[in-house]
mmCIF file of C-alpha atoms and ligand atoms in Angstrom:
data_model
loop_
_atom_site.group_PDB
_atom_site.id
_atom_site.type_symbol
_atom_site.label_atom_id
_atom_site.label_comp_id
_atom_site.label_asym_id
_atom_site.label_seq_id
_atom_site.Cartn_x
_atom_site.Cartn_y
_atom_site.Cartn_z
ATOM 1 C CA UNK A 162 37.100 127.136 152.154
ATOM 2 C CA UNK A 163 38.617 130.817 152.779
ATOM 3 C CA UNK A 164 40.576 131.350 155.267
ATOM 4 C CA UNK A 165 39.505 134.331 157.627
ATOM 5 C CA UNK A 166 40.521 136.878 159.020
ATOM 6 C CA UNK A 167 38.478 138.538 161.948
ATOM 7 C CA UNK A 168 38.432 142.371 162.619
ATOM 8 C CA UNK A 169 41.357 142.818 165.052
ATOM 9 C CA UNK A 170 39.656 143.692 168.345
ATOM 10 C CA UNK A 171 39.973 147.647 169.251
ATOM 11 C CA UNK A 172 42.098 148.378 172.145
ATOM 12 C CA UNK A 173 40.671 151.254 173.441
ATOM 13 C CA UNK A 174 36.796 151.968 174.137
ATOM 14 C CA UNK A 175 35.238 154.691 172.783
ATOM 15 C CA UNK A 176 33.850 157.144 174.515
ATOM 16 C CA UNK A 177 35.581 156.767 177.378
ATOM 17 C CA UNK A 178 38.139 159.072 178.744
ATOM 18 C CA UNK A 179 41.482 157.143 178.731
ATOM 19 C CA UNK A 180 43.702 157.869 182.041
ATOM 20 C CA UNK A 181 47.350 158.411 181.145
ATOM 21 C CA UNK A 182 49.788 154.824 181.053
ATOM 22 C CA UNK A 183 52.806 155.154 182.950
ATOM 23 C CA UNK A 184 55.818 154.432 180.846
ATOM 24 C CA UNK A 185 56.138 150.551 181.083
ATOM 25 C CA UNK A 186 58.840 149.024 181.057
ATOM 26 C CA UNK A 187 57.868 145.333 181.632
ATOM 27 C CA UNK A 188 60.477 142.731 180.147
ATOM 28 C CA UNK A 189 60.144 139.541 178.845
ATOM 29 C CA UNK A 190 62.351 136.716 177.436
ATOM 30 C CA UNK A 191 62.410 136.079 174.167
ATOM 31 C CA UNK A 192 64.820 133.333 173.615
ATOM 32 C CA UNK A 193 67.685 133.866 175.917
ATOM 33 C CA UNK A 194 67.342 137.788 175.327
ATOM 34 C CA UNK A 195 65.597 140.065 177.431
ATOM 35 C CA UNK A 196 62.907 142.700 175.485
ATOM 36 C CA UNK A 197 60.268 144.597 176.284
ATOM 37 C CA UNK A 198 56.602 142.540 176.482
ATOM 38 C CA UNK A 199 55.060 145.050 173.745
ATOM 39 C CA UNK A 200 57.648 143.701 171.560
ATOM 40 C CA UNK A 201 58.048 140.136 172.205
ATOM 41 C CA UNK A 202 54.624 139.157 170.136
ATOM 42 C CA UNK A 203 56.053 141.025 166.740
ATOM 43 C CA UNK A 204 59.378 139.189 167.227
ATOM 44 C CA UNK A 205 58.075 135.891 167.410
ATOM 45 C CA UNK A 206 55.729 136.683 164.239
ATOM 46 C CA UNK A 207 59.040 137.612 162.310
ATOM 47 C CA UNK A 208 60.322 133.955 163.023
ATOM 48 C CA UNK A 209 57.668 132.053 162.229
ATOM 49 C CA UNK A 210 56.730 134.593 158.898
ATOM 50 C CA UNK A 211 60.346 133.598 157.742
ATOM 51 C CA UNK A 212 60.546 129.267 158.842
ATOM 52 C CA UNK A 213 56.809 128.811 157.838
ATOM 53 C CA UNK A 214 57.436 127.301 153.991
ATOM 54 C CA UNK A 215 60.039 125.310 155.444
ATOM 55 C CA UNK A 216 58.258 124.489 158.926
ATOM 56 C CA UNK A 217 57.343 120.792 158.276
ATOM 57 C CA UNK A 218 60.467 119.904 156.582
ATOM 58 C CA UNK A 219 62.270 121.658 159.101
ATOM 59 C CA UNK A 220 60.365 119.600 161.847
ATOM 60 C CA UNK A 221 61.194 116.965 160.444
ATOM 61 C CA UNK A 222 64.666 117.187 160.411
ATOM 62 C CA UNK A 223 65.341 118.661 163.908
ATOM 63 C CA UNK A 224 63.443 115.790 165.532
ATOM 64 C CA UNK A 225 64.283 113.267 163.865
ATOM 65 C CA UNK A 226 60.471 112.463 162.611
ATOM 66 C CA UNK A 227 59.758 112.150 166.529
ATOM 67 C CA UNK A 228 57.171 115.002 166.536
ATOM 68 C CA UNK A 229 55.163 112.839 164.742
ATOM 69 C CA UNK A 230 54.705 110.259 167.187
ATOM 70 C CA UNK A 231 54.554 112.506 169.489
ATOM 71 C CA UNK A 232 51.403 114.090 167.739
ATOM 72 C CA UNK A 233 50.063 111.007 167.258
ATOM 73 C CA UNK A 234 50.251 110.375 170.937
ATOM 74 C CA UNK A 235 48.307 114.188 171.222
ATOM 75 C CA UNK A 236 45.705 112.985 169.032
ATOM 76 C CA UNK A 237 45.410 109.434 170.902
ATOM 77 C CA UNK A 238 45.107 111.201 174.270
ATOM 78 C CA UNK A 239 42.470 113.740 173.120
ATOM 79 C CA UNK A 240 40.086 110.732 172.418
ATOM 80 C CA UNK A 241 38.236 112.660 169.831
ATOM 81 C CA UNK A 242 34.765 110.428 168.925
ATOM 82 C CA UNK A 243 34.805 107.975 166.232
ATOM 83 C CA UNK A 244 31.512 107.164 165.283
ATOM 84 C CA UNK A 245 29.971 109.401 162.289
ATOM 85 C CA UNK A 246 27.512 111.806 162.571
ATOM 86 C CA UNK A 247 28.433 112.515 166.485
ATOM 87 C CA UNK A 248 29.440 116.530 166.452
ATOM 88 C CA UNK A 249 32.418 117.489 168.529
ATOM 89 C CA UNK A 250 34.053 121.031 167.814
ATOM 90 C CA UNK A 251 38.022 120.737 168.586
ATOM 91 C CA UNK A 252 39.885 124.560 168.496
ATOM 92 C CA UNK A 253 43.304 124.279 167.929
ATOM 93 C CA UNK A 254 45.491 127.184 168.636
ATOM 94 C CA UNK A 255 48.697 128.488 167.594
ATOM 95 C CA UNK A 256 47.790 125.670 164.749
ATOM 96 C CA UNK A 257 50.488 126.820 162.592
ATOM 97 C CA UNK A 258 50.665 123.912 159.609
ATOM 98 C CA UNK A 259 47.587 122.155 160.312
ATOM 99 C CA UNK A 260 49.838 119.247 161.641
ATOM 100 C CA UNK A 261 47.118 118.348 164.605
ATOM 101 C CA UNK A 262 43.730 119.264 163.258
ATOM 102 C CA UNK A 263 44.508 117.605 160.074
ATOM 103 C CA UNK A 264 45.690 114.352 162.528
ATOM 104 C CA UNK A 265 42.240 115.269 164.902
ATOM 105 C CA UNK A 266 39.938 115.100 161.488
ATOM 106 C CA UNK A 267 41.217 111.427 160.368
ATOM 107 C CA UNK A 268 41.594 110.020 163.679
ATOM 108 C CA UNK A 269 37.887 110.889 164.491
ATOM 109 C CA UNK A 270 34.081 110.598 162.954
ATOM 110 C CA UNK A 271 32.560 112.716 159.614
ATOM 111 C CA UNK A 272 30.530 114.799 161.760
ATOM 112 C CA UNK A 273 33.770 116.369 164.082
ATOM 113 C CA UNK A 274 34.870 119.564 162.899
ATOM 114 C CA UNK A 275 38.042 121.825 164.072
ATOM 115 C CA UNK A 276 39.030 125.108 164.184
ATOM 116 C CA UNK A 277 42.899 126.257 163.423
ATOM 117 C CA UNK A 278 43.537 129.719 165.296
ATOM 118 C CA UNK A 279 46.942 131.088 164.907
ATOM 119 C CA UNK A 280 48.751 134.692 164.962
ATOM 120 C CA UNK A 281 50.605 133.791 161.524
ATOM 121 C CA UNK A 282 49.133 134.724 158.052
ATOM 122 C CA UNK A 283 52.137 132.912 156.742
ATOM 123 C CA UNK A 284 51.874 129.792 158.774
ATOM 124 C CA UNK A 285 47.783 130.177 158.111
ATOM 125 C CA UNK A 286 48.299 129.844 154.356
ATOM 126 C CA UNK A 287 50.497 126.722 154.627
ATOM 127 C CA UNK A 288 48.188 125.304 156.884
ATOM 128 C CA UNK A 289 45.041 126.211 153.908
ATOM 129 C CA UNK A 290 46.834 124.438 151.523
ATOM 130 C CA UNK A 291 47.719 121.102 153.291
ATOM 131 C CA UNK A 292 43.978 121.215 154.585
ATOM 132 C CA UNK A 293 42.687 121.616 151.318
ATOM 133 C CA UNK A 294 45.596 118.741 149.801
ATOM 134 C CA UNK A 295 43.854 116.354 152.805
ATOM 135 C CA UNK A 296 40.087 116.930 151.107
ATOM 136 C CA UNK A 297 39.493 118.324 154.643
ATOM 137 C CA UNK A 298 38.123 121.766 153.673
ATOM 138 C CA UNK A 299 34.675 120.934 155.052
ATOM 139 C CA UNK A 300 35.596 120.173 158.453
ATOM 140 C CA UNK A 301 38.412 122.459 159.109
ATOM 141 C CA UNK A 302 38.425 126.151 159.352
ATOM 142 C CA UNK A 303 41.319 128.424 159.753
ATOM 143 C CA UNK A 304 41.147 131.747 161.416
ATOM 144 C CA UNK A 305 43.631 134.611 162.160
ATOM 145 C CA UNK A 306 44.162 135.204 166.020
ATOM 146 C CA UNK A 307 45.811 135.755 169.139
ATOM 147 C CA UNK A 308 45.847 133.085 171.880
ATOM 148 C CA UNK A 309 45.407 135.910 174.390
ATOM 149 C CA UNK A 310 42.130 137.456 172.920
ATOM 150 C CA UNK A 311 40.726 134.613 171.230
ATOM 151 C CA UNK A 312 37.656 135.814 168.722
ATOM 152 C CA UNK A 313 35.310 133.518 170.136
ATOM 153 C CA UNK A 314 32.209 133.216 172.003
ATOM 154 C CA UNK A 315 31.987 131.672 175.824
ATOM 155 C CA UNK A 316 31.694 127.634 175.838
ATOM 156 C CA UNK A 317 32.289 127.009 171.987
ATOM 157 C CA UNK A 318 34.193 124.503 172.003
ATOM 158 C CA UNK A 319 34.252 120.439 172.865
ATOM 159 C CA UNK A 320 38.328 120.995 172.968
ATOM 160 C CA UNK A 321 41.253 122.951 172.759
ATOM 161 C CA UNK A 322 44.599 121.779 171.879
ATOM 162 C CA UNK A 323 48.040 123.748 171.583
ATOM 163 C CA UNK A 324 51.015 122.129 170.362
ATOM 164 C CA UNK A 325 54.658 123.900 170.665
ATOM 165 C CA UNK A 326 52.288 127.103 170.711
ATOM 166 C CA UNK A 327 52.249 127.993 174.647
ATOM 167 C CA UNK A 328 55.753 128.851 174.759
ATOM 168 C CA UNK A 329 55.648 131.251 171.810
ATOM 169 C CA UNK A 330 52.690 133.205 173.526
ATOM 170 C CA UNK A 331 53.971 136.555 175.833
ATOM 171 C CA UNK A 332 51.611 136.010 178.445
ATOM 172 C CA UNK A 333 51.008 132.300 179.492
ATOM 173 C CA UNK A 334 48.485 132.982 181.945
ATOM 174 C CA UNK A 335 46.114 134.919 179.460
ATOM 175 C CA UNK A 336 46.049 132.508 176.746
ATOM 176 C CA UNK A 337 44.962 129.749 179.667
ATOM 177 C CA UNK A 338 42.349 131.473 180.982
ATOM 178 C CA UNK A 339 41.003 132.428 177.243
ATOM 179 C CA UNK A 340 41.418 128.404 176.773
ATOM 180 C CA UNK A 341 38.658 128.272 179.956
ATOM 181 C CA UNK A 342 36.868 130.945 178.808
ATOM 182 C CA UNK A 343 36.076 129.110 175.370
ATOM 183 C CA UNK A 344 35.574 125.639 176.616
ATOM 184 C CA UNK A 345 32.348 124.448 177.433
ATOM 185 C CA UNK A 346 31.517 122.697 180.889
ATOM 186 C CA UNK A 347 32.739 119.224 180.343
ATOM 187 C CA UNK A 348 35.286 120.668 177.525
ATOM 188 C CA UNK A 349 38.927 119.396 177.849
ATOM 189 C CA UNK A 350 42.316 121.181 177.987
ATOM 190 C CA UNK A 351 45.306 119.617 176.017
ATOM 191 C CA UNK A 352 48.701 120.858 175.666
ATOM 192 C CA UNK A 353 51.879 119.819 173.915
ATOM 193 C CA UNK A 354 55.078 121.183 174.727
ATOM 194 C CA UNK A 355 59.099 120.365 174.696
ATOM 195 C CA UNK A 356 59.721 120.010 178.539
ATOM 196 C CA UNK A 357 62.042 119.253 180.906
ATOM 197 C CA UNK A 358 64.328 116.163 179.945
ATOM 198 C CA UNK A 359 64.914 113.610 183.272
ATOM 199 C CA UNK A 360 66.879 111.280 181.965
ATOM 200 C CA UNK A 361 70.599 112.057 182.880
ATOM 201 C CA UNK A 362 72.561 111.430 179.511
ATOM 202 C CA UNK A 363 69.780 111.820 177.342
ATOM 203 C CA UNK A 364 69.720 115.420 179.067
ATOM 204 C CA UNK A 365 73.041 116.047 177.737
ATOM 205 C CA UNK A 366 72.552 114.538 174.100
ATOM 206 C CA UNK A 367 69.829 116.631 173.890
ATOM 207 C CA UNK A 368 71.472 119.927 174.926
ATOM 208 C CA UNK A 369 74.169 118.799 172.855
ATOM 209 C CA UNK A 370 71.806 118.637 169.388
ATOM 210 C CA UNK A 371 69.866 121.801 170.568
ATOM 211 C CA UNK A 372 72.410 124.048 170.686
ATOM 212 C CA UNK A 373 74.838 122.473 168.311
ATOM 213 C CA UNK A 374 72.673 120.567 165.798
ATOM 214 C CA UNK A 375 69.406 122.387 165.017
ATOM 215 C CA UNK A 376 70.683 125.815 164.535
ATOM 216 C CA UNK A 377 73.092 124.330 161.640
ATOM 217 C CA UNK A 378 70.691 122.343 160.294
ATOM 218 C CA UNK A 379 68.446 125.558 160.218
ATOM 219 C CA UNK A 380 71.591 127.654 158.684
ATOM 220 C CA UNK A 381 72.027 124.535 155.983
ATOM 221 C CA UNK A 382 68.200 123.915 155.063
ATOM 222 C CA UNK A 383 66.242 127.139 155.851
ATOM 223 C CA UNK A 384 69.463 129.476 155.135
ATOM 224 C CA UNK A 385 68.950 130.980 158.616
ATOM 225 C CA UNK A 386 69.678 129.833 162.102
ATOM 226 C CA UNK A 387 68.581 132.996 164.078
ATOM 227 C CA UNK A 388 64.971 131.438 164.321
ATOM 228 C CA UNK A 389 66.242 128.032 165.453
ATOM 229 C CA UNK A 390 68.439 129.674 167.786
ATOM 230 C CA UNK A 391 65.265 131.487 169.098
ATOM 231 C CA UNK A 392 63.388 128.217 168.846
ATOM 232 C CA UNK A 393 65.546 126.101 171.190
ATOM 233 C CA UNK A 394 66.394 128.903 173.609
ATOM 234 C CA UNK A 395 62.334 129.406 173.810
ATOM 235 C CA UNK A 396 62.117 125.897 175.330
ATOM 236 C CA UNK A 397 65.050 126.286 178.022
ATOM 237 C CA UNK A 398 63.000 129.319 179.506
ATOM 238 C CA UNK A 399 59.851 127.881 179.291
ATOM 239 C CA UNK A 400 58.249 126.628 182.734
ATOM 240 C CA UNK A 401 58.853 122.757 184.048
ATOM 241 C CA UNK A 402 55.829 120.087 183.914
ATOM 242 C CA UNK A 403 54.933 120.720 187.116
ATOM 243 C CA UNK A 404 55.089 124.585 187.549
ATOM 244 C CA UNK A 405 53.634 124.206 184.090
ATOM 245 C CA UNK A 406 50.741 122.059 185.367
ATOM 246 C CA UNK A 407 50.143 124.587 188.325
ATOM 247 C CA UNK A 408 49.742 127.659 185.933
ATOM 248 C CA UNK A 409 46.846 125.064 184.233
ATOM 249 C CA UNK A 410 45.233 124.769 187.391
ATOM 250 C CA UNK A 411 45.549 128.352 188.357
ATOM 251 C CA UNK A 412 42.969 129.459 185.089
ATOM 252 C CA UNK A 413 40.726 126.757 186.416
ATOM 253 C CA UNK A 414 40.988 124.236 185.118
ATOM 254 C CA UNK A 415 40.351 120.552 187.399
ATOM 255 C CA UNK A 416 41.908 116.994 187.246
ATOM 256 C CA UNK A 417 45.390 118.674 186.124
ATOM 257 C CA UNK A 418 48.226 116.083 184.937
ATOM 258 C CA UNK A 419 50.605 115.071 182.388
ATOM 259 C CA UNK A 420 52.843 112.563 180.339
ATOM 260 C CA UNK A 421 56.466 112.791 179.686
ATOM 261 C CA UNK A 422 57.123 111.882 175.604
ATOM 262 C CA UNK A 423 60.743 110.612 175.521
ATOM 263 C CA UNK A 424 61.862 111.100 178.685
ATOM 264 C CA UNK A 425 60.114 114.586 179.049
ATOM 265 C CA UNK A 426 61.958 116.153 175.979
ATOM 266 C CA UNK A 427 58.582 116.730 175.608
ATOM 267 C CA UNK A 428 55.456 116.576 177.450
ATOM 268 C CA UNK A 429 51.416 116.800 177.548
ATOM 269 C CA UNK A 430 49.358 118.434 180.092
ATOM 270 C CA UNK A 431 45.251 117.413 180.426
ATOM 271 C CA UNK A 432 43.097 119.751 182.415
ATOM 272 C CA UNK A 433 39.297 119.728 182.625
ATOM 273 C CA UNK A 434 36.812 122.491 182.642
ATOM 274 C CA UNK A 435 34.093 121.705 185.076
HETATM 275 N N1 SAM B 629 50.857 123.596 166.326
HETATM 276 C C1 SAM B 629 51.690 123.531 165.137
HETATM 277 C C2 SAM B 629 52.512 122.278 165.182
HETATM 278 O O1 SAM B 629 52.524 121.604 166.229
HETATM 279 O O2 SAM B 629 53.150 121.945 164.180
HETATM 280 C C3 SAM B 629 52.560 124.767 164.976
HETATM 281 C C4 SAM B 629 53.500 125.057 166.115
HETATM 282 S S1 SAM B 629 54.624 126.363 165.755
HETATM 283 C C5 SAM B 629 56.073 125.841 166.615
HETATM 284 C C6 SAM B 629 54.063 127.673 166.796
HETATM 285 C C7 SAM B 629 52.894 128.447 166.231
HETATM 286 O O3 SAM B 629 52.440 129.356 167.234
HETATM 287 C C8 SAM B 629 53.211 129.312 165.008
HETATM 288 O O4 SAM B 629 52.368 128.955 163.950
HETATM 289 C C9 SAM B 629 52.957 130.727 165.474
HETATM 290 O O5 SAM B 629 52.482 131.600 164.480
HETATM 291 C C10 SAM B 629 51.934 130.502 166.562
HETATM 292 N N2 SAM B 629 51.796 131.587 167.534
HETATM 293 C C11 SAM B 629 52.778 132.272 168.155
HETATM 294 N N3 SAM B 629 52.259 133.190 168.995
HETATM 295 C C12 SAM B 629 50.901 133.058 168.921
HETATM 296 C C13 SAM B 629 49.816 133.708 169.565
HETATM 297 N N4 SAM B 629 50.017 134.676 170.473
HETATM 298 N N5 SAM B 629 48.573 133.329 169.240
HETATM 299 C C14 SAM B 629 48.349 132.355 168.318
HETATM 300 N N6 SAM B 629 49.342 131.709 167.680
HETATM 301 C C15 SAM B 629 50.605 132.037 167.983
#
């Protein structure tokens, strides 16, 4: 199946008279440096345009095959159905590889289908192939877009899932209410994200191979370490479980919680639309 790419949505209405902006000058984080919000989205798409034939290796390698089970944990939590022939529509943004939908489509029935959505043409055509490699063609679909202005229609979808996506998106609160705005009543919030670690030591092991470890293993594999650099700085700005879970509940979504995976190096957030 062809991947595809929807019509970029137009900014600006026609036919309407457009009042003058004010010169913003709105910052953001990216990483530990501070740049404007209008330029945060390209930066990000420069990273993962450069890691993305090297992404699952990469993975990998920085985790210690731990992302895996921690996936498999996603996919175990999300409770997708098993019997064939009973529809369910999962979207999964910032889908990147495929790593989760591909997961989503063996762990549930024949009749399930997902969606990928992600920003990255690069990381889109990675994800193509490994969907195609899994025979999986039928029931997975992979579309070009932006978590904050998601092409599709009100109440599509059964699920949504993002995994290490959230972070990587310049405004949080958009993309959440975008992930109510697609759901349908009933439809269920899941999101997987490195966290907050609280387990003293562990904390400091981990800081340790963040800031020592990946970005040399990113310089020795990938050639590069800027985007590792980027990578594990993203995560140290990136809200707490609980603010975290209160930014959930603040789009609307009910019956907000979440799990700590390995001591909260990483964690998952459920939230209800109802
Ligand atoms: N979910 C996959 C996984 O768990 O392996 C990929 C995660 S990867 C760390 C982050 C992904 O987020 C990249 O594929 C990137 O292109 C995508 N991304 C970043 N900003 C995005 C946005 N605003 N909308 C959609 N996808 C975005």
């Amino acid at each position: 199946m062809a991947m595809v790419r929807p019509e970029r949505r137009s900014r600006r209405a026609t036919g309407v008279t457009q009042m003058t902006e004010p010169n913003r000058t709105d910052t953001t984080s990216f990483g530990f440096r501070e740049v404007r919000e209008e330029e945060r989205q390209g930066l990000v798409n420069q990273v993962f345009s450069s890691v993305a034939e090297r992404y699952d290796l990469m993975n990998d390698l920085m985790s210690g095959g731990l992302h895996r089970l921690w996936k498999r944990d996603f996919v175990t939590w999300l409770n997708p159905p098993k019997a064939d022939g009973r529809d369910f529509r999962l979207l999964d943004v910032a889908g990147g590889t495929g790593d989760i939908a591909i997961r989503y489509a063996h762990a549930s029935g024949n009749a399930t289908t997902a969606v990928i959505c992600d920003i990255s043409p690069e990381m889109l055509a990675v994800g193509q192939r490994r969907v195609n490699d899994a025979g999986l063609a039928e029931r997975i679909t992979l579309i070009e877009g932006n978590a904050e202005t998601l092409p599709f229609a009100d109440a599509s979808f059964d699920a949504y899932t993002i995994a290490f996506g959230i972070r990587n998106v310049t405004h949080i609160d958009k993309a959440l209410s975008e992930a109510h705005r697609v759901l349908k009543t009933g439809g269920r919030f899941l999101c997987l994200e490195f966290s907050d670690v609280q387990m003293p030591i562990l904390d400091k092991l981990y800081e340790f191979h963040s800031f020592h470890v990946i970005p040399r293993i990113g310089k020795l594999v990938a050639g590069d370490d800027q985007p590792y650099q980027y990578l594990v700085e993203s995560i140290r700005k990136f809200p707490k479980q609980e603010a975290f879970a209160a930014m959930i509940r603040h789009a609307g979504f009910e019956r907000v919680i979440y799990r700590n995976l390995t001591g909260g190096v990483a964690a998952m957030h459920s939230g209800w639309k109802i």
